[in-house]
mmCIF file of C-alpha atoms and ligand atoms in Angstrom:
data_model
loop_
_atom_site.group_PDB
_atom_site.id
_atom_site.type_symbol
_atom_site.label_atom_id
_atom_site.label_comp_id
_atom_site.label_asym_id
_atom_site.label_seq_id
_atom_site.Cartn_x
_atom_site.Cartn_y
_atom_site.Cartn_z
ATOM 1 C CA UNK A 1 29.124 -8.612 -9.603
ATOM 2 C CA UNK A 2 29.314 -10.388 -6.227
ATOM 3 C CA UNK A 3 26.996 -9.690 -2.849
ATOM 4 C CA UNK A 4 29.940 -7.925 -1.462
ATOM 5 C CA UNK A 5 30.764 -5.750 -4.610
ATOM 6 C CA UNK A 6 26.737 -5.102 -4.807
ATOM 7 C CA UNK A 7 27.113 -3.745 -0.870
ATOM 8 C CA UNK A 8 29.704 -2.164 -1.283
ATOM 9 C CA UNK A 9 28.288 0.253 -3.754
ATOM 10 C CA UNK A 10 24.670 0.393 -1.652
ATOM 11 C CA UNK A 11 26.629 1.657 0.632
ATOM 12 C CA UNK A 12 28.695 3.894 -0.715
ATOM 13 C CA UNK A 13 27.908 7.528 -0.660
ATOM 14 C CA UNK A 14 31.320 9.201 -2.206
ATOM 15 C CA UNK A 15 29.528 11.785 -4.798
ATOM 16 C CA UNK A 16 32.890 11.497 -6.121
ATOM 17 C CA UNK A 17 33.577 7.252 -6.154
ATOM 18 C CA UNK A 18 29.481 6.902 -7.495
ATOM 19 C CA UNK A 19 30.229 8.638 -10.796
ATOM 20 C CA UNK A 20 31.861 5.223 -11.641
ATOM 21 C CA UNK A 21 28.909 3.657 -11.049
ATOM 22 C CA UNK A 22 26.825 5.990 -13.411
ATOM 23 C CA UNK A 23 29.015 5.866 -15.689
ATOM 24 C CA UNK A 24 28.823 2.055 -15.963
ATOM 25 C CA UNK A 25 25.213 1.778 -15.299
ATOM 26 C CA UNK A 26 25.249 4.220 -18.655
ATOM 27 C CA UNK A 27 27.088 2.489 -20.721
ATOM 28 C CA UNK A 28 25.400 -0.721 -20.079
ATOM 29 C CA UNK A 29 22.030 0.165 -20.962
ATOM 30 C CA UNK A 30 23.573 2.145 -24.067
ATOM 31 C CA UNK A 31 25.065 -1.116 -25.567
ATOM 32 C CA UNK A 32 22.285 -3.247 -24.208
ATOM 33 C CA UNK A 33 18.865 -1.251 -25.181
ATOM 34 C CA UNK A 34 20.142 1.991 -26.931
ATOM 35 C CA UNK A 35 18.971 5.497 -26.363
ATOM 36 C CA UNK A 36 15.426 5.662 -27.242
ATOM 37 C CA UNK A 37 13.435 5.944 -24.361
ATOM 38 C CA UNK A 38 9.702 3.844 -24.425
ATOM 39 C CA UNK A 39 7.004 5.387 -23.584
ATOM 40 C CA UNK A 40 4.354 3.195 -21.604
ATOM 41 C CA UNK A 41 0.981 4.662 -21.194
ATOM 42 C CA UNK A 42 -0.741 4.162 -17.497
ATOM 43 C CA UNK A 43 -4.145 3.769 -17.434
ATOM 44 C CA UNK A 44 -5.051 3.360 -13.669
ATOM 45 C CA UNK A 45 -8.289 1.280 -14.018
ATOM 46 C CA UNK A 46 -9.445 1.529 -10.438
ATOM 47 C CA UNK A 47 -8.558 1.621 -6.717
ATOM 48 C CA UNK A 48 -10.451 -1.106 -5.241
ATOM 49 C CA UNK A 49 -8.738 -3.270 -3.415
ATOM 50 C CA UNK A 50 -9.092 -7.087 -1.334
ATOM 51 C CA UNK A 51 -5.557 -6.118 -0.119
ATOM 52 C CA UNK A 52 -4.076 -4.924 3.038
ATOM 53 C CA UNK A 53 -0.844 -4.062 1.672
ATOM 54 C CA UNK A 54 1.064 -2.308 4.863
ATOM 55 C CA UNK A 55 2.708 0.436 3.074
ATOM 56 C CA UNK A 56 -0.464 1.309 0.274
ATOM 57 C CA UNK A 57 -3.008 3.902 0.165
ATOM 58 C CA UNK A 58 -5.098 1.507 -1.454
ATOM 59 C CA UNK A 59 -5.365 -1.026 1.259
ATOM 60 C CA UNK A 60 -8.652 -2.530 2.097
ATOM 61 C CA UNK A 61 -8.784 -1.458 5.372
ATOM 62 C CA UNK A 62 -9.336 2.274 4.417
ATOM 63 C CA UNK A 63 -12.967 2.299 4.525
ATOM 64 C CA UNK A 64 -13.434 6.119 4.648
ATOM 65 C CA UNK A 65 -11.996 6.925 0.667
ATOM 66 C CA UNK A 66 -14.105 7.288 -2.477
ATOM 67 C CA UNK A 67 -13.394 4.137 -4.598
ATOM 68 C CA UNK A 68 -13.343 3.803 -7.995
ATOM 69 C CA UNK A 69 -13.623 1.768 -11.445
ATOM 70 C CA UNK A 70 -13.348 2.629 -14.652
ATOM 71 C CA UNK A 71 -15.849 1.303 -17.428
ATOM 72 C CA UNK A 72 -14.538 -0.832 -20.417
ATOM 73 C CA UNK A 73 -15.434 2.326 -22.812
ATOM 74 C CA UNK A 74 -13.419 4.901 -20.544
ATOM 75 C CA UNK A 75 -10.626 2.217 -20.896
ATOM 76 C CA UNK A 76 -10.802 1.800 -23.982
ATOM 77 C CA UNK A 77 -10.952 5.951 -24.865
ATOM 78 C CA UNK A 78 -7.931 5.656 -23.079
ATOM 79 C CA UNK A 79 -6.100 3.081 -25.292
ATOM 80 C CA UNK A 80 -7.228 5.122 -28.131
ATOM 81 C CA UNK A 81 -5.470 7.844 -26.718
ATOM 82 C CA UNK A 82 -2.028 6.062 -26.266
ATOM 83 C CA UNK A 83 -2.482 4.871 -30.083
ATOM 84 C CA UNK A 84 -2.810 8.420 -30.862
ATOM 85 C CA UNK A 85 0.324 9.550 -28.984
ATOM 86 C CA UNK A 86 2.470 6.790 -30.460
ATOM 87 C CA UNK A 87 3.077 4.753 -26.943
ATOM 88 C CA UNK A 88 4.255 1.801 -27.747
ATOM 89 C CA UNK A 89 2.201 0.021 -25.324
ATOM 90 C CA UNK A 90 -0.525 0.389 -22.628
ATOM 91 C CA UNK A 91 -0.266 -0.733 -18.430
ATOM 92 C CA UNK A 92 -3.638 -1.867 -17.178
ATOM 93 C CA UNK A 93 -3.101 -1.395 -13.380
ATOM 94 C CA UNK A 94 -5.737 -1.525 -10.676
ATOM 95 C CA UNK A 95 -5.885 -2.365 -6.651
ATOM 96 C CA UNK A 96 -6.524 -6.258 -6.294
ATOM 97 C CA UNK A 97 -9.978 -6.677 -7.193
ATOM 98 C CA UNK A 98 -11.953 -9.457 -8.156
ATOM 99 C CA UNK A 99 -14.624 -7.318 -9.789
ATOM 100 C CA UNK A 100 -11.964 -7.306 -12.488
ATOM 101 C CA UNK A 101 -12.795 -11.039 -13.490
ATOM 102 C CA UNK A 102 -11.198 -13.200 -15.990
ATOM 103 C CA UNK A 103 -13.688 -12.513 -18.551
ATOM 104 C CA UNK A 104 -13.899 -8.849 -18.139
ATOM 105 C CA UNK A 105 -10.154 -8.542 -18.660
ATOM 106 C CA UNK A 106 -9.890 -10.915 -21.361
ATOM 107 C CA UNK A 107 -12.454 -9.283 -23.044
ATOM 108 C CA UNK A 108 -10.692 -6.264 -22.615
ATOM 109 C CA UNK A 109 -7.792 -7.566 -23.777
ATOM 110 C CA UNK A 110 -8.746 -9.334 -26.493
ATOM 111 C CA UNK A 111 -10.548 -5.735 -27.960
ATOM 112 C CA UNK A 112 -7.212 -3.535 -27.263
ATOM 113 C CA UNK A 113 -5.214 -5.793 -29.410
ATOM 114 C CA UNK A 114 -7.508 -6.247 -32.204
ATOM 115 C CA UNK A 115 -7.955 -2.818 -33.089
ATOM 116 C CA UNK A 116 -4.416 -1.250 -31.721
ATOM 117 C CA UNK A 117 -0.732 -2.469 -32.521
ATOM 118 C CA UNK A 118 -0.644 -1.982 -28.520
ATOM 119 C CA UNK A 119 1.394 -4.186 -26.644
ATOM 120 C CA UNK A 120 -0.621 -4.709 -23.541
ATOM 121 C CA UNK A 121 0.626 -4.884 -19.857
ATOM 122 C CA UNK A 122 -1.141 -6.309 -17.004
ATOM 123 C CA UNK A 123 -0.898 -5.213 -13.335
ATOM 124 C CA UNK A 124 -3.557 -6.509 -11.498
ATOM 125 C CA UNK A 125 -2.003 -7.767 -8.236
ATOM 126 C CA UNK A 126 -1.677 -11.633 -7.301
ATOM 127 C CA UNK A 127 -3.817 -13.475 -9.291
ATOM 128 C CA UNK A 128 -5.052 -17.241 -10.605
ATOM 129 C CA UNK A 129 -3.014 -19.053 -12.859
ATOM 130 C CA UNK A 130 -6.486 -19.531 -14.720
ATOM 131 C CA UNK A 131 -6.850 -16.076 -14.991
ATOM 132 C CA UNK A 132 -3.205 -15.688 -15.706
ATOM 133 C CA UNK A 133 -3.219 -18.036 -18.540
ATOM 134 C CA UNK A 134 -6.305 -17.118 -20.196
ATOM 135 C CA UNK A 135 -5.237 -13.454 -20.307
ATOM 136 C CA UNK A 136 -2.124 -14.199 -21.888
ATOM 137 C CA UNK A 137 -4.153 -16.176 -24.463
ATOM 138 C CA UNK A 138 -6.254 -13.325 -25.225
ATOM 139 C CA UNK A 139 -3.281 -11.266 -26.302
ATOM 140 C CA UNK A 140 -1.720 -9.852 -22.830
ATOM 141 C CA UNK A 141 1.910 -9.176 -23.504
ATOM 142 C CA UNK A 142 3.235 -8.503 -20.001
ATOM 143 C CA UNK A 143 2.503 -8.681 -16.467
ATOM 144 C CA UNK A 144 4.011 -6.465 -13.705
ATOM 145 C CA UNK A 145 4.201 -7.643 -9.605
ATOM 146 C CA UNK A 146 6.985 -6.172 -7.594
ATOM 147 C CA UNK A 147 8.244 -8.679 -5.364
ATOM 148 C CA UNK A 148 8.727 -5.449 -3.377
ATOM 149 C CA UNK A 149 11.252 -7.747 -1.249
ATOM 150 C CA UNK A 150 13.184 -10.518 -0.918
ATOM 151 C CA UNK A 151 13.230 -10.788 2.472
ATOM 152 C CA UNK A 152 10.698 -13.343 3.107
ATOM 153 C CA UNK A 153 9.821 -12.037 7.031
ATOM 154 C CA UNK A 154 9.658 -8.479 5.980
ATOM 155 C CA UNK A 155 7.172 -9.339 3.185
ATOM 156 C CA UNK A 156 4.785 -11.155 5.095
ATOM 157 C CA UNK A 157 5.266 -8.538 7.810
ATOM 158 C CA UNK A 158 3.981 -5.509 5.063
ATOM 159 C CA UNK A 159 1.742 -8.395 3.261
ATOM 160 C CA UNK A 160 -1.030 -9.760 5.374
ATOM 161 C CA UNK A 161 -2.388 -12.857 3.230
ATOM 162 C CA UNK A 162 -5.713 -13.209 2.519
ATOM 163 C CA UNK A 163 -7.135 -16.226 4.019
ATOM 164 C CA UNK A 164 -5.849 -19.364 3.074
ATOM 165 C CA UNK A 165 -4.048 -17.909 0.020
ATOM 166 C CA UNK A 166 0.415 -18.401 0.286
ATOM 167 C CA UNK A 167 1.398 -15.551 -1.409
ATOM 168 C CA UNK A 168 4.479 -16.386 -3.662
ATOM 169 C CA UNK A 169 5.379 -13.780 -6.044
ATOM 170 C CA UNK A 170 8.629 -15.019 -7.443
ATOM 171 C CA UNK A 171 6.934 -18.385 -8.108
ATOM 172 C CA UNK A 172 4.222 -16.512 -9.862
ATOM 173 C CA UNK A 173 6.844 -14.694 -11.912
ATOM 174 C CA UNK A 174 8.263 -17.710 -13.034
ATOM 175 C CA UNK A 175 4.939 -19.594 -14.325
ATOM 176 C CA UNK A 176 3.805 -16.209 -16.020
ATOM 177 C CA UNK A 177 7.534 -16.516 -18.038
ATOM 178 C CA UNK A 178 6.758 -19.807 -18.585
ATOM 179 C CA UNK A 179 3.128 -19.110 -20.148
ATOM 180 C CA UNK A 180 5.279 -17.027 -22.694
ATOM 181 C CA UNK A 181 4.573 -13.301 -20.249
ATOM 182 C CA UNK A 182 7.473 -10.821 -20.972
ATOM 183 C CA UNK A 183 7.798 -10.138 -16.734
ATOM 184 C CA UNK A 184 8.072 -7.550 -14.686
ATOM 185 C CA UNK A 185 9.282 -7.173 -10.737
ATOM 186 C CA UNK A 186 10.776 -4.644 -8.268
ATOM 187 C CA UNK A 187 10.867 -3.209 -5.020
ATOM 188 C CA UNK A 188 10.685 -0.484 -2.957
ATOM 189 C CA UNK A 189 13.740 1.146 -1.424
ATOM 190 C CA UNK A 190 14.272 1.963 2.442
ATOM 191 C CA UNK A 191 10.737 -0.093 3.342
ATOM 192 C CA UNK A 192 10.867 0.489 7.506
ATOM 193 C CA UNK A 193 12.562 -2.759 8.539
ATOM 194 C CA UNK A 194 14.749 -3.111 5.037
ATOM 195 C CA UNK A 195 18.659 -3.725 5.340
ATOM 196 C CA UNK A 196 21.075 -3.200 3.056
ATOM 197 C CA UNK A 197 21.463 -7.094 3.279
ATOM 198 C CA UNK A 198 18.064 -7.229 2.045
ATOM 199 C CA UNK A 199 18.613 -4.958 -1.307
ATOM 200 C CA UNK A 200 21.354 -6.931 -2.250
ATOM 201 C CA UNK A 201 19.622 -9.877 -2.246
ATOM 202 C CA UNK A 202 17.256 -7.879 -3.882
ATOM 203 C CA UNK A 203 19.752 -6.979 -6.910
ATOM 204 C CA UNK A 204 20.466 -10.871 -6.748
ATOM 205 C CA UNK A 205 17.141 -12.038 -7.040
ATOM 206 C CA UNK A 206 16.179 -9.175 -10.285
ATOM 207 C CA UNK A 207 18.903 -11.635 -12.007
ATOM 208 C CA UNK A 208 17.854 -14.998 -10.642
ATOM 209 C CA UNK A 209 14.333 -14.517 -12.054
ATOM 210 C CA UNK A 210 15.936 -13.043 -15.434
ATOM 211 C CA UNK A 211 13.707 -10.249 -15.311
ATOM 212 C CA UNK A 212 12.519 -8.505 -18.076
ATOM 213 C CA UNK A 213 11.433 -5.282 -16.791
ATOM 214 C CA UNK A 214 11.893 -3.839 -13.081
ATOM 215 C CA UNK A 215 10.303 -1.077 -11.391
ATOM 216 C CA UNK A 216 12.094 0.669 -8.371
ATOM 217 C CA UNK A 217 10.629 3.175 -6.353
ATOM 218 C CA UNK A 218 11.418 4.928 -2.790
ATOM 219 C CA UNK A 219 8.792 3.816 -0.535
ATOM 220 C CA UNK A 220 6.544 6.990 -0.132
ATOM 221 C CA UNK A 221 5.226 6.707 4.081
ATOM 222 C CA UNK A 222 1.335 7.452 3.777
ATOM 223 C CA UNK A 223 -0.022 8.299 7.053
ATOM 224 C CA UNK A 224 -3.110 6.567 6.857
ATOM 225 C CA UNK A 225 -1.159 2.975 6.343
ATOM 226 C CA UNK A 226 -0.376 0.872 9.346
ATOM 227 C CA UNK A 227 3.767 1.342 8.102
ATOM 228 C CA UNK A 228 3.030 4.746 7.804
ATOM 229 C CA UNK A 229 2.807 4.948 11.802
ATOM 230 C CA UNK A 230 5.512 2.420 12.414
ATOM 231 C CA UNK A 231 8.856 3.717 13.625
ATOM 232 C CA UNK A 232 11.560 1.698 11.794
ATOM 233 C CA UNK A 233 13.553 -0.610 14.283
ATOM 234 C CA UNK A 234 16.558 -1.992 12.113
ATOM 235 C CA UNK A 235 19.937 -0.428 12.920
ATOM 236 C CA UNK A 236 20.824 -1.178 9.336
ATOM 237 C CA UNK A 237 17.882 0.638 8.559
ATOM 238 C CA UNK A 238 17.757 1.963 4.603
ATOM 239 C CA UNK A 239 17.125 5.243 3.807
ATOM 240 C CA UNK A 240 13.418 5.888 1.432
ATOM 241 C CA UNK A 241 16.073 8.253 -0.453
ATOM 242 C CA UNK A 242 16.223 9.758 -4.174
ATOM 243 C CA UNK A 243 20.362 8.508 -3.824
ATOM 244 C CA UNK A 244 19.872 4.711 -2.949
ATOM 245 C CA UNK A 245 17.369 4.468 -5.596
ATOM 246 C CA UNK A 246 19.660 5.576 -7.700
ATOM 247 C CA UNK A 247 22.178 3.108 -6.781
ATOM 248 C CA UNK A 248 19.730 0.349 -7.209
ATOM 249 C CA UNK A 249 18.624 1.289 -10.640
ATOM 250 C CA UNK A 250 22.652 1.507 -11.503
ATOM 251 C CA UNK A 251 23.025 -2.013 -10.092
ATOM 252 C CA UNK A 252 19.288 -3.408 -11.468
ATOM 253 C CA UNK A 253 20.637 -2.447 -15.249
ATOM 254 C CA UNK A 254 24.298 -4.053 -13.996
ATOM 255 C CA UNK A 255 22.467 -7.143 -12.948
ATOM 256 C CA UNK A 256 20.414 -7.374 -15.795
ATOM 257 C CA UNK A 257 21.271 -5.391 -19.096
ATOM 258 C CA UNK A 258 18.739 -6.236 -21.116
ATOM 259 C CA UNK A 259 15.913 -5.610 -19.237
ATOM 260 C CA UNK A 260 13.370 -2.555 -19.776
ATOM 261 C CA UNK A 261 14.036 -0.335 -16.611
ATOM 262 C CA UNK A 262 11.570 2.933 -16.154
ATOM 263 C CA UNK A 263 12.765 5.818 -14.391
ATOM 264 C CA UNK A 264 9.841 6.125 -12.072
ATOM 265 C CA UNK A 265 6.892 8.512 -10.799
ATOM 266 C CA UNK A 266 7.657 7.992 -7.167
ATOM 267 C CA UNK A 267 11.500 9.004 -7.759
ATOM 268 C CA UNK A 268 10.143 12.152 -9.489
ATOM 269 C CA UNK A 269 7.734 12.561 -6.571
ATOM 270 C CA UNK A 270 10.940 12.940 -4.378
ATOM 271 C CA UNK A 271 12.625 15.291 -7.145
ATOM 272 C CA UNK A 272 10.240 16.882 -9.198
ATOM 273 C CA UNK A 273 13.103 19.193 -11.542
ATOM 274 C CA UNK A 274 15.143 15.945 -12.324
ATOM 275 C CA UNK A 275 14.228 13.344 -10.649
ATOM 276 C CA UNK A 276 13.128 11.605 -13.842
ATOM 277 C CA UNK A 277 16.534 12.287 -15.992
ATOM 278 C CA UNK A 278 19.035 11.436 -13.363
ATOM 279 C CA UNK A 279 16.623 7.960 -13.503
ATOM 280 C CA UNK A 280 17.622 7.615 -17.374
ATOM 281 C CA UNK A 281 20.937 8.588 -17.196
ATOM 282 C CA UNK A 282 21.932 6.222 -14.292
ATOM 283 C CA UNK A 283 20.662 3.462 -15.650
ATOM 284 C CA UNK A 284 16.433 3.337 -16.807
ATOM 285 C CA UNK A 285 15.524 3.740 -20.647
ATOM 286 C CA UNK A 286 11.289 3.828 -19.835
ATOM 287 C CA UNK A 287 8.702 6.204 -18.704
ATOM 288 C CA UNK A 288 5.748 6.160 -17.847
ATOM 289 C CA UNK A 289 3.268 8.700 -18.973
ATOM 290 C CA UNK A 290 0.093 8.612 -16.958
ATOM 291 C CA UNK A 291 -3.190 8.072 -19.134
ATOM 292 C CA UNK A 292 -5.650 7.915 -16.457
ATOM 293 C CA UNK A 293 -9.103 10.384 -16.967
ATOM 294 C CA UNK A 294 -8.282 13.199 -14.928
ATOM 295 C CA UNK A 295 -11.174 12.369 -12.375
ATOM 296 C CA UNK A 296 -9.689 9.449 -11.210
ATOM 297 C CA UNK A 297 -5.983 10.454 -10.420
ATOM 298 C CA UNK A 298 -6.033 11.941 -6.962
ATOM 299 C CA UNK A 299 -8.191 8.748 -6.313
ATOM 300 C CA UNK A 300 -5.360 6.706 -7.157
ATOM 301 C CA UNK A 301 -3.385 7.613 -3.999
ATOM 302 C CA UNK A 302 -1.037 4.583 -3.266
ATOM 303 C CA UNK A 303 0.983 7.175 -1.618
ATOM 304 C CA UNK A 304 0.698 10.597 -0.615
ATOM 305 C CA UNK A 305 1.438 13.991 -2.781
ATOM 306 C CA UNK A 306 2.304 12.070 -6.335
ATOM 307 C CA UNK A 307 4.010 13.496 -8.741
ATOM 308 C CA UNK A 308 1.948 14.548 -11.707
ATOM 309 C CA UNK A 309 -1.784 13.935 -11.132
ATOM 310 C CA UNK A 310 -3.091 17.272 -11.896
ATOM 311 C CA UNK A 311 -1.979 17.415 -15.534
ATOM 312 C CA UNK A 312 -3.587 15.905 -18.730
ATOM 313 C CA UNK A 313 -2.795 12.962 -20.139
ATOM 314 C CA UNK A 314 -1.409 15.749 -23.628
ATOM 315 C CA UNK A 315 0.882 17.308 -20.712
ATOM 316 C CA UNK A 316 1.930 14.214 -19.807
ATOM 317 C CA UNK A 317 3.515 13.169 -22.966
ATOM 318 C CA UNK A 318 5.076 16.543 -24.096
ATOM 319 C CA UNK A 319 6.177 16.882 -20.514
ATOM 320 C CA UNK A 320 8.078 13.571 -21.057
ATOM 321 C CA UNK A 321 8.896 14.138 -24.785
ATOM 322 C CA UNK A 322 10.667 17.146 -23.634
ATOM 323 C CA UNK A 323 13.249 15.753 -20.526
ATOM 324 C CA UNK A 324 13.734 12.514 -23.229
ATOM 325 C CA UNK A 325 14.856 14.949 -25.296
ATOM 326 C CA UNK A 326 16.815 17.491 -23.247
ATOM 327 C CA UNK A 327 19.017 14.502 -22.165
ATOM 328 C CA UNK A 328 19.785 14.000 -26.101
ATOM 329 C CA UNK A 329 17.666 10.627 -26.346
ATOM 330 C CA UNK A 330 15.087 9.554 -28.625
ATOM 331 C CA UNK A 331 11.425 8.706 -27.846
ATOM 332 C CA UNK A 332 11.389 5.184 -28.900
ATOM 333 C CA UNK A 333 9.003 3.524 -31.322
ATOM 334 C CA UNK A 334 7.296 0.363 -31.723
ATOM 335 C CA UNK A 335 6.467 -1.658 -28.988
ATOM 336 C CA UNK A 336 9.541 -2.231 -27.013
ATOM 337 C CA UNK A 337 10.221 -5.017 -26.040
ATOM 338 C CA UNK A 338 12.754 -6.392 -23.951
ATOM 339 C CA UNK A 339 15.476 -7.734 -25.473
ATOM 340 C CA UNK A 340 16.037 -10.067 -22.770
ATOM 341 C CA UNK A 341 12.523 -11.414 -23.199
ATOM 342 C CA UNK A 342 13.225 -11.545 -27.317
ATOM 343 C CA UNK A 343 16.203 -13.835 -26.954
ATOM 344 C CA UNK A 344 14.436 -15.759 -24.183
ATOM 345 C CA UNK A 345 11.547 -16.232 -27.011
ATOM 346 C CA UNK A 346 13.851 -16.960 -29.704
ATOM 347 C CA UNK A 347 15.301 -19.302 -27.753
ATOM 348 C CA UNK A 348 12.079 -21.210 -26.902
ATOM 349 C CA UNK A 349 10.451 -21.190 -30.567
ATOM 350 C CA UNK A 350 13.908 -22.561 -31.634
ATOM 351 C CA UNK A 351 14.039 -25.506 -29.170
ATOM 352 C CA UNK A 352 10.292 -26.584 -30.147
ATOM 353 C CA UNK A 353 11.613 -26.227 -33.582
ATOM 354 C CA UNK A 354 14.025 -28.447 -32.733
ATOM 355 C CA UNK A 355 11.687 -30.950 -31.187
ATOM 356 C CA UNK A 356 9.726 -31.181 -33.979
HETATM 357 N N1 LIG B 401 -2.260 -3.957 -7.085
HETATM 358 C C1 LIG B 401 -1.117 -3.976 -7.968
HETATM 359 C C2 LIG B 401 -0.574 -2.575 -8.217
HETATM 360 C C3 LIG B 401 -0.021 -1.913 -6.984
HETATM 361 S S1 LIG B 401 0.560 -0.251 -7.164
HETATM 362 C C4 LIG B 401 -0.067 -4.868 -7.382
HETATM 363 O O1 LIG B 401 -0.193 -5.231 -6.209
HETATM 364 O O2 LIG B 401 0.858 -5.240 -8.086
HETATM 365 C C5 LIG B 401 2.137 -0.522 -7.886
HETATM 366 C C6 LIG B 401 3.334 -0.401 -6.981
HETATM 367 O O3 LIG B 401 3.316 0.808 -6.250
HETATM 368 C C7 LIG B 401 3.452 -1.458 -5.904
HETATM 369 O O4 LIG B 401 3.955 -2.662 -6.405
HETATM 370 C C8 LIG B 401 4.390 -0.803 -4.893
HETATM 371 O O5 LIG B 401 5.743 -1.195 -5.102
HETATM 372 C C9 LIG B 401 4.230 0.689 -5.196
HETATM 373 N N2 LIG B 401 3.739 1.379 -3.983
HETATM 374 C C10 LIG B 401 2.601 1.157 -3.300
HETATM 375 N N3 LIG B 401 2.549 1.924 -2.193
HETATM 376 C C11 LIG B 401 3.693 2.640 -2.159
HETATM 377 C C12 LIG B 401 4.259 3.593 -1.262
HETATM 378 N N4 LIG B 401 3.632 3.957 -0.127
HETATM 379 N N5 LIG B 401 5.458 4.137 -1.572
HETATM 380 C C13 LIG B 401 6.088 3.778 -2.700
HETATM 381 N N6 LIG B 401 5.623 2.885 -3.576
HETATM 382 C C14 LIG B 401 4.449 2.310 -3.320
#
């Protein structure tokens, strides 16, 4: 698919001309990954964060919320629990924090995979390739970090750097494939100041970094965010909606059939009833089941009124097991991996075979 054919369907909002563009989107990820949907268990380790990430709840410069961090044994309770609801895998996520240190995670790491058959995800923010590299030697599957944009202005606009650090994230995707990471990248849909220009580039740039998994979400405005109080000033301004998100998932699995593509909490923030199932069926084949203790949820408010942080981590799974289900799909098993990333591997081992 071209840039024009990609705009051309962002901007196309015929009910009647987008069932085309289901339908395909369907079909793709039915010959590419099949109908079982994986289950990835959340566990939300804290909300710390160096960061002053315009658009996040999380950002550094909120001095007035209560913070927190969960303890290695919590997190590991946790990963006990996923083991015991047959996820496939675990997604370590936290706010940029540097009380999360190379040891501590490796450690961490290193413990989930010895006594689980877990496949463990990382999604700490931007970090060393050090830390990068030693975490993927102590068993860390795969690493998440939206790009959230391609557009290079309107990142550094929503992305204030921390001092003397360039922040790169499609260069970091590219040296965590290379370090043998199964990666993961996305963006957020109708960011104030995002064109449609901009999301098709984005589409582009899911295929140019042959992502394995991507995550798309509406951007959610929180109030007590510096974009939360910015008017948008683009004429070509996108809409946050449920609809264009759709049409990006449709085009992400188009642009890249093989990869992993959850249907995600912030779309079923913005549609509670189906939010999630019109994700799978236009295109996703993942969901994410939140793990975190109960305590911590609310605290883990990257944007305002999410979906699902009241319930336990049991509701969580039989309220996915059930919409998987209603929609005639399986709930996967194993691990899950990409089969993008399995080629890629294949690929690789056979070449050093080769070599040697
Ligand atoms: N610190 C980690 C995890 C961030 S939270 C990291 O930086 O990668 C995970 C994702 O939530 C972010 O990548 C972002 O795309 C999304 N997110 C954050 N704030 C949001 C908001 N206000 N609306 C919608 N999505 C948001």
């Amino acid at each position: 698919m071209d840039h024009k054919e990609i705009l051309r369907w962002l901007r196309q909002d015929d009910p009647q001309a987008l069932e085309e563009l289901w339908a395909r989107a369907d079909k793709v990820r039915q010959e590419n990954v099949g109908q079982q949907v994986h289950l990835r268990g959340l566990i939300e380790i804290g909300n710390y964060c160096v960061r002053r990430c315009a658009y996040c709840g999380l950002n550094a410069g909120r001095k007035d919320i209560p913070r927190y961090r969960m303890t290695k044994d919590e997190i590991l309770a946790c990963a006990a629990e996923a083991v015991e609801y047959k996820y496939g895998s675990v997604v370590i996520q936290a706010g940029e924090d540097p009380f999360w240190t190379l040891e501590f995670i490796a450690d961490l790491v290193g413990e989930i995979k010895a006594s689980t058959p877990l496949a463990v995800t990382l999604s700490l923010g931007e970090r060393s390739d050090e830390e990068l590299a030693a975490w993927r030697a102590a068993g860390a599957d795969r690493y998440l970090l939206r790009f959230e944009t391609s557009n290079r202005e309107l990142f550094d606009h929503i992305h204030p750097p921390l001092a003397g650090l360039h922040s790169d994230r499609p260069a970091m995707l590219g040296r965590m494939a290379e370090m043998g990471y199964e990666i993961g990248s996305g963006v957020m849909v109708g960011i104030p100041g995002q064109t449609y220009e901009d999301l098709a580039c984005d589409v582009e740039m899911f295929a140019d970094l042959d992502l394995d998994m991507i995550g798309l979400g509406p951007y959610i405005s929180h109030p007590d965010t510096p974009l939360g109080v910015e008017a948008p000033a683009e004429s070509d301004q996108t809409p946050a909606s449920e609809e264009l998100t759709y049409r990006m998932l449709a085009l992400a699995r188009l642009a890249c059939p093989q990869a992993n593509i959850p249907s995600t909490s912030a779309l079923a923030t913005l549609n509670l009833a189906q939010g999630r199932e019109l994700g799978l069926i236009r295109g996703a084949n993942i969901v994410m089941p939140n793990l975190t203790p109960q305590q911590y949820r609310p605290m883990y408010e990257i944007y305002p009124a999410k979906a699902c942080i009241r319930e336990t981590a049991q509701q969580c799974r039989s309220c996915m097991k059930r919409r998987i289900e209603s929609l005639g799909r399986t709930v996967g098993d194993g691990a899950g991996a990409s089969p993008n990333y399995i080629a890629r591997h294949a690929q690789e081992s056979g070449d050093a075979t080769c070599v040697h």
